[in-house]
mmCIF file of N, CA and C in Angstrom:
data_model
loop_
_atom_site.group_PDB
_atom_site.id
_atom_site.type_symbol
_atom_site.label_atom_id
_atom_site.label_comp_id
_atom_site.label_asym_id
_atom_site.label_seq_id
_atom_site.Cartn_x
_atom_site.Cartn_y
_atom_site.Cartn_z
ATOM 1 N N MET A 14 0.817 -1.191 0.000
ATOM 2 C CA MET A 14 0.000 0.000 0.000
ATOM 3 C C MET A 14 0.862 1.256 0.000
ATOM 4 N N ARG A 15 2.161 1.069 -0.045
ATOM 5 C CA ARG A 15 3.123 2.174 -0.134
ATOM 6 C C ARG A 15 3.190 3.039 1.116
ATOM 7 N N PHE A 16 2.947 2.429 2.281
ATOM 8 C CA PHE A 16 3.145 3.137 3.533
ATOM 9 C C PHE A 16 4.642 3.306 3.754
ATOM 10 N N SER A 17 5.009 4.316 4.491
ATOM 11 C CA SER A 17 6.408 4.446 4.884
ATOM 12 C C SER A 17 6.756 3.281 5.811
ATOM 13 N N GLU A 18 8.047 3.008 5.975
ATOM 14 C CA GLU A 18 8.473 1.929 6.864
ATOM 15 C C GLU A 18 7.981 2.168 8.294
ATOM 16 N N LEU A 19 8.005 3.415 8.758
ATOM 17 C CA LEU A 19 7.551 3.719 10.121
ATOM 18 C C LEU A 19 6.076 3.400 10.306
ATOM 19 N N VAL A 20 5.256 3.772 9.331
ATOM 20 C CA VAL A 20 3.821 3.503 9.417
ATOM 21 C C VAL A 20 3.567 1.996 9.298
ATOM 22 N N ALA A 21 4.233 1.321 8.371
ATOM 23 C CA ALA A 21 4.056 -0.122 8.216
ATOM 24 C C ALA A 21 4.449 -0.857 9.492
ATOM 25 N N ASP A 22 5.549 -0.443 10.109
ATOM 26 C CA ASP A 22 5.984 -1.061 11.367
ATOM 27 C C ASP A 22 4.975 -0.777 12.483
ATOM 28 N N GLY A 23 4.417 0.426 12.476
ATOM 29 C CA GLY A 23 3.391 0.774 13.459
ATOM 30 C C GLY A 23 2.163 -0.103 13.337
ATOM 31 N N ILE A 24 1.746 -0.383 12.111
ATOM 32 C CA ILE A 24 0.581 -1.244 11.876
ATOM 33 C C ILE A 24 0.901 -2.676 12.285
ATOM 34 N N LYS A 25 2.075 -3.143 11.912
ATOM 35 C CA LYS A 25 2.480 -4.527 12.231
ATOM 36 C C LYS A 25 2.456 -4.789 13.737
ATOM 37 N N ASN A 26 2.823 -3.802 14.514
ATOM 38 C CA ASN A 26 2.954 -3.967 15.959
ATOM 39 C C ASN A 26 1.803 -3.356 16.749
ATOM 40 N N LEU A 27 0.666 -3.174 16.107
ATOM 41 C CA LEU A 27 -0.488 -2.523 16.718
ATOM 42 C C LEU A 27 -0.979 -3.230 17.971
ATOM 43 N N ASP A 28 -0.806 -4.543 18.058
ATOM 44 C CA ASP A 28 -1.337 -5.288 19.205
ATOM 45 C C ASP A 28 -0.288 -5.615 20.266
ATOM 46 N N GLU A 29 0.831 -4.911 20.231
ATOM 47 C CA GLU A 29 1.820 -5.057 21.301
ATOM 48 C C GLU A 29 1.333 -4.273 22.520
ATOM 49 N N HIS A 30 1.650 -4.765 23.707
ATOM 50 C CA HIS A 30 1.229 -4.108 24.952
ATOM 51 C C HIS A 30 2.454 -3.637 25.723
ATOM 52 N N TRP A 31 2.313 -2.514 26.382
ATOM 53 C CA TRP A 31 3.400 -1.880 27.119
ATOM 54 C C TRP A 31 4.119 -2.862 28.048
ATOM 55 N N ASP A 32 3.367 -3.771 28.673
ATOM 56 C CA ASP A 32 3.949 -4.712 29.632
ATOM 57 C C ASP A 32 4.546 -5.960 28.981
ATOM 58 N N GLY A 33 4.539 -6.025 27.649
ATOM 59 C CA GLY A 33 5.123 -7.164 26.945
ATOM 60 C C GLY A 33 4.149 -8.290 26.668
ATOM 61 N N GLY A 34 2.900 -8.127 27.063
ATOM 62 C CA GLY A 34 1.917 -9.197 26.903
ATOM 63 C C GLY A 34 1.187 -9.215 25.580
ATOM 64 N N GLY A 35 1.604 -8.393 24.623
ATOM 65 C CA GLY A 35 0.881 -8.323 23.357
ATOM 66 C C GLY A 35 1.477 -9.211 22.281
ATOM 67 N N LYS A 36 1.078 -8.943 21.046
ATOM 68 C CA LYS A 36 1.505 -9.733 19.892
ATOM 69 C C LYS A 36 1.884 -8.786 18.760
ATOM 70 N N PRO A 37 2.664 -9.150 17.801
ATOM 71 C CA PRO A 37 3.091 -10.500 17.486
ATOM 72 C C PRO A 37 4.430 -10.912 18.124
ATOM 73 N N LEU A 38 5.200 -9.952 18.616
ATOM 74 C CA LEU A 38 6.558 -10.265 19.066
ATOM 75 C C LEU A 38 6.765 -10.183 20.571
ATOM 76 N N GLY A 39 5.756 -9.751 21.311
ATOM 77 C CA GLY A 39 5.921 -9.588 22.752
ATOM 78 C C GLY A 39 6.840 -8.435 23.108
ATOM 79 N N LEU A 40 6.852 -7.404 22.242
ATOM 80 C CA LEU A 40 7.657 -6.218 22.542
ATOM 81 C C LEU A 40 7.119 -5.559 23.796
ATOM 82 N N ARG A 41 7.969 -4.792 24.477
ATOM 83 C CA ARG A 41 7.529 -4.107 25.695
ATOM 84 C C ARG A 41 8.110 -2.699 25.726
ATOM 85 N N GLY A 42 7.375 -1.832 26.414
ATOM 86 C CA GLY A 42 7.855 -0.468 26.625
ATOM 87 C C GLY A 42 8.228 0.237 25.340
ATOM 88 N N VAL A 43 9.370 0.928 25.396
ATOM 89 C CA VAL A 43 9.780 1.731 24.249
ATOM 90 C C VAL A 43 10.273 0.897 23.070
ATOM 91 N N GLU A 44 10.339 -0.431 23.217
ATOM 92 C CA GLU A 44 10.618 -1.294 22.066
ATOM 93 C C GLU A 44 9.476 -1.208 21.053
ATOM 94 N N ILE A 45 8.289 -0.895 21.524
ATOM 95 C CA ILE A 45 7.107 -0.798 20.670
ATOM 96 C C ILE A 45 7.167 0.530 19.925
ATOM 97 N N PRO A 46 7.030 0.505 18.605
ATOM 98 C CA PRO A 46 7.059 1.761 17.851
ATOM 99 C C PRO A 46 6.001 2.744 18.373
ATOM 100 N N ILE A 47 6.363 4.007 18.400
ATOM 101 C CA ILE A 47 5.453 5.039 18.931
ATOM 102 C C ILE A 47 4.127 5.053 18.163
ATOM 103 N N TYR A 48 4.162 4.837 16.841
ATOM 104 C CA TYR A 48 2.908 4.820 16.085
ATOM 105 C C TYR A 48 2.001 3.689 16.569
ATOM 106 N N SER A 49 2.582 2.562 16.924
ATOM 107 C CA SER A 49 1.793 1.437 17.435
ATOM 108 C C SER A 49 1.178 1.781 18.778
ATOM 109 N N ARG A 50 1.974 2.403 19.656
ATOM 110 C CA ARG A 50 1.467 2.760 20.985
ATOM 111 C C ARG A 50 0.317 3.750 20.883
ATOM 112 N N ILE A 51 0.456 4.724 20.007
ATOM 113 C CA ILE A 51 -0.595 5.731 19.833
ATOM 114 C C ILE A 51 -1.838 5.099 19.217
ATOM 115 N N ALA A 52 -1.656 4.297 18.178
ATOM 116 C CA ALA A 52 -2.802 3.717 17.474
ATOM 117 C C ALA A 52 -3.601 2.770 18.358
ATOM 118 N N LEU A 53 -2.923 1.928 19.138
ATOM 119 C CA LEU A 53 -3.649 1.014 20.022
ATOM 120 C C LEU A 53 -4.468 1.790 21.043
ATOM 121 N N MET A 54 -3.853 2.779 21.656
ATOM 122 C CA MET A 54 -4.574 3.552 22.662
ATOM 123 C C MET A 54 -5.752 4.297 22.032
ATOM 124 N N ALA A 55 -5.541 4.890 20.869
ATOM 125 C CA ALA A 55 -6.616 5.608 20.189
ATOM 126 C C ALA A 55 -7.769 4.676 19.833
ATOM 127 N N GLN A 56 -7.438 3.477 19.384
ATOM 128 C CA GLN A 56 -8.464 2.503 19.019
ATOM 129 C C GLN A 56 -9.322 2.128 20.227
ATOM 130 N N VAL A 57 -8.698 1.821 21.334
ATOM 131 C CA VAL A 57 -9.438 1.424 22.536
ATOM 132 C C VAL A 57 -10.246 2.603 23.079
ATOM 133 N N ILE A 58 -9.648 3.779 23.121
ATOM 134 C CA ILE A 58 -10.361 4.964 23.593
ATOM 135 C C ILE A 58 -11.595 5.218 22.726
ATOM 136 N N ASP A 59 -11.445 5.087 21.422
ATOM 137 C CA ASP A 59 -12.570 5.310 20.517
ATOM 138 C C ASP A 59 -13.706 4.328 20.792
ATOM 139 N N VAL A 60 -13.384 3.065 20.957
ATOM 140 C CA VAL A 60 -14.416 2.054 21.214
ATOM 141 C C VAL A 60 -15.176 2.378 22.499
ATOM 142 N N PHE A 61 -14.448 2.693 23.560
ATOM 143 C CA PHE A 61 -15.114 2.985 24.828
ATOM 144 C C PHE A 61 -15.870 4.311 24.778
ATOM 145 N N HIS A 62 -15.347 5.280 24.071
ATOM 146 C CA HIS A 62 -16.023 6.571 23.950
ATOM 147 C C HIS A 62 -17.352 6.411 23.214
ATOM 148 N N VAL A 63 -17.333 5.677 22.109
ATOM 149 C CA VAL A 63 -18.546 5.488 21.313
ATOM 150 C C VAL A 63 -19.582 4.667 22.077
ATOM 151 N N SER A 64 -19.133 3.613 22.753
ATOM 152 C CA SER A 64 -20.106 2.730 23.397
ATOM 153 C C SER A 64 -20.548 3.192 24.779
ATOM 154 N N ASN A 65 -19.661 3.886 25.521
ATOM 155 C CA ASN A 65 -19.987 4.220 26.909
ATOM 156 C C ASN A 65 -19.739 5.666 27.306
ATOM 157 N N GLY A 66 -19.245 6.487 26.390
ATOM 158 C CA GLY A 66 -19.070 7.905 26.666
ATOM 159 C C GLY A 66 -17.663 8.287 27.097
ATOM 160 N N PRO A 67 -17.440 9.587 27.227
ATOM 161 C CA PRO A 67 -16.101 10.118 27.496
ATOM 162 C C PRO A 67 -15.509 9.685 28.833
ATOM 163 N N ASP A 68 -16.324 9.610 29.866
ATOM 164 C CA ASP A 68 -15.790 9.201 31.170
ATOM 165 C C ASP A 68 -15.279 7.767 31.126
ATOM 166 N N ALA A 69 -16.010 6.893 30.446
ATOM 167 C CA ALA A 69 -15.591 5.495 30.314
ATOM 168 C C ALA A 69 -14.299 5.386 29.506
ATOM 169 N N ALA A 70 -14.181 6.190 28.477
ATOM 170 C CA ALA A 70 -12.964 6.171 27.659
ATOM 171 C C ALA A 70 -11.749 6.581 28.490
ATOM 172 N N LEU A 71 -11.905 7.615 29.272
ATOM 173 C CA LEU A 71 -10.806 8.073 30.127
ATOM 174 C C LEU A 71 -10.464 7.026 31.177
ATOM 175 N N ARG A 72 -11.474 6.459 31.813
ATOM 176 C CA ARG A 72 -11.231 5.409 32.821
ATOM 177 C C ARG A 72 -10.503 4.212 32.224
ATOM 178 N N GLU A 73 -10.909 3.820 31.036
ATOM 179 C CA GLU A 73 -10.275 2.661 30.403
ATOM 180 C C GLU A 73 -8.806 2.935 30.096
ATOM 181 N N ALA A 74 -8.513 4.136 29.619
ATOM 182 C CA ALA A 74 -7.111 4.501 29.371
ATOM 183 C C ALA A 74 -6.325 4.441 30.673
ATOM 184 N N GLN A 75 -6.891 4.976 31.728
ATOM 185 C CA GLN A 75 -6.213 4.973 33.026
ATOM 186 C C GLN A 75 -6.047 3.546 33.555
ATOM 187 N N ASN A 76 -7.059 2.710 33.393
ATOM 188 C CA ASN A 76 -6.988 1.329 33.871
ATOM 189 C C ASN A 76 -5.915 0.514 33.147
ATOM 190 N N ARG A 77 -5.666 0.845 31.888
ATOM 191 C CA ARG A 77 -4.698 0.080 31.089
ATOM 192 C C ARG A 77 -3.311 0.721 31.079
ATOM 193 N N SER A 78 -3.163 1.836 31.757
ATOM 194 C CA SER A 78 -1.868 2.518 31.820
ATOM 195 C C SER A 78 -0.830 1.613 32.474
ATOM 196 N N GLY A 79 0.300 1.433 31.804
ATOM 197 C CA GLY A 79 1.366 0.589 32.333
ATOM 198 C C GLY A 79 1.197 -0.887 32.008
ATOM 199 N N ALA A 80 0.006 -1.276 31.558
ATOM 200 C CA ALA A 80 -0.231 -2.661 31.154
ATOM 201 C C ALA A 80 -0.287 -2.711 29.621
ATOM 202 N N TRP A 81 -1.361 -2.217 29.060
ATOM 203 C CA TRP A 81 -1.473 -2.149 27.602
ATOM 204 C C TRP A 81 -0.839 -0.872 27.060
ATOM 205 N N PHE A 82 -0.982 0.237 27.809
ATOM 206 C CA PHE A 82 -0.641 1.554 27.267
ATOM 207 C C PHE A 82 0.586 2.160 27.919
ATOM 208 N N ASP A 83 1.290 2.940 27.134
ATOM 209 C CA ASP A 83 2.423 3.742 27.598
ATOM 210 C C ASP A 83 1.899 4.754 28.615
ATOM 211 N N PRO A 84 2.379 4.726 29.845
ATOM 212 C CA PRO A 84 1.881 5.661 30.866
ATOM 213 C C PRO A 84 2.062 7.128 30.488
ATOM 214 N N HIS A 85 3.100 7.437 29.709
ATOM 215 C CA HIS A 85 3.303 8.830 29.281
ATOM 216 C C HIS A 85 2.214 9.267 28.302
ATOM 217 N N LEU A 86 1.797 8.351 27.439
ATOM 218 C CA LEU A 86 0.705 8.684 26.513
ATOM 219 C C LEU A 86 -0.619 8.836 27.251
ATOM 220 N N VAL A 87 -0.846 7.998 28.251
ATOM 221 C CA VAL A 87 -2.074 8.127 29.049
ATOM 222 C C VAL A 87 -2.073 9.468 29.772
ATOM 223 N N ALA A 88 -0.941 9.870 30.318
ATOM 224 C CA ALA A 88 -0.855 11.171 31.003
ATOM 225 C C ALA A 88 -1.139 12.312 30.023
ATOM 226 N N ALA A 89 -0.646 12.207 28.806
ATOM 227 C CA ALA A 89 -0.930 13.233 27.795
ATOM 228 C C ALA A 89 -2.418 13.254 27.465
ATOM 229 N N PHE A 90 -3.020 12.074 27.340
ATOM 230 C CA PHE A 90 -4.449 11.998 27.075
ATOM 231 C C PHE A 90 -5.248 12.611 28.226
ATOM 232 N N GLU A 91 -4.844 12.349 29.452
ATOM 233 C CA GLU A 91 -5.534 12.934 30.609
ATOM 234 C C GLU A 91 -5.499 14.463 30.551
ATOM 235 N N ARG A 92 -4.359 15.020 30.176
ATOM 236 C CA ARG A 92 -4.255 16.488 30.084
ATOM 237 C C ARG A 92 -5.177 17.034 29.002
ATOM 238 N N VAL A 93 -5.206 16.355 27.859
ATOM 239 C CA VAL A 93 -6.075 16.813 26.767
ATOM 240 C C VAL A 93 -7.538 16.617 27.142
ATOM 241 N N ALA A 94 -7.869 15.485 27.740
ATOM 242 C CA ALA A 94 -9.254 15.191 28.104
ATOM 243 C C ALA A 94 -9.793 16.156 29.149
ATOM 244 N N ALA A 95 -8.909 16.754 29.937
ATOM 245 C CA ALA A 95 -9.342 17.694 30.976
ATOM 246 C C ALA A 95 -9.771 19.040 30.402
ATOM 247 N N ARG A 96 -9.442 19.290 29.157
ATOM 248 C CA ARG A 96 -9.854 20.550 28.527
ATOM 249 C C ARG A 96 -11.350 20.517 28.254
ATOM 250 N N PRO A 97 -12.013 21.616 28.432
ATOM 251 C CA PRO A 97 -13.467 21.655 28.194
ATOM 252 C C PRO A 97 -13.840 21.225 26.785
ATOM 253 N N CYS A 98 -14.798 20.348 26.697
ATOM 254 C CA CYS A 98 -15.434 19.915 25.451
ATOM 255 C C CYS A 98 -14.556 19.080 24.528
ATOM 256 N N VAL A 99 -13.368 18.670 24.923
ATOM 257 C CA VAL A 99 -12.500 17.892 24.056
ATOM 258 C C VAL A 99 -13.107 16.541 23.707
ATOM 259 N N LEU A 100 -13.745 15.898 24.646
ATOM 260 C CA LEU A 100 -14.298 14.577 24.418
ATOM 261 C C LEU A 100 -15.741 14.613 23.918
ATOM 262 N N GLY A 101 -16.173 15.733 23.443
ATOM 263 C CA GLY A 101 -17.507 15.827 22.876
ATOM 264 C C GLY A 101 -18.463 16.587 23.769
ATOM 265 N N PRO A 102 -19.667 16.862 23.249
ATOM 266 C CA PRO A 102 -20.652 17.661 23.979
ATOM 267 C C PRO A 102 -21.005 17.111 25.358
ATOM 268 N N ALA A 103 -20.959 15.806 25.525
ATOM 269 C CA ALA A 103 -21.296 15.236 26.842
ATOM 270 C C ALA A 103 -20.297 15.659 27.904
ATOM 271 N N ALA A 104 -19.089 16.041 27.486
ATOM 272 C CA ALA A 104 -18.051 16.449 28.429
ATOM 273 C C ALA A 104 -18.114 17.935 28.746
ATOM 274 N N CYS A 105 -18.961 18.668 28.065
ATOM 275 C CA CYS A 105 -19.043 20.141 28.267
ATOM 276 C C CYS A 105 -19.829 20.502 29.508
#
């Protein structure tokens, strides 16, 4: 599909978890490409946001911090989510 190597590697490693419990290679921490870490967290946040709302999405990110998700990315998400209306009208 002519993705750059960084994007292709990010897609390949989308299911890796921060604690090493993911797939396909069992990468952990910063071994996981940053695009993979961002995409996995965004995917899970989106699912919880759509099905259960902004508070559930934030809780799920926090619950998976250090296990599935990079704690630094979760902290960044918390800062953004704290801004008024970022997570949609229900958060206003």
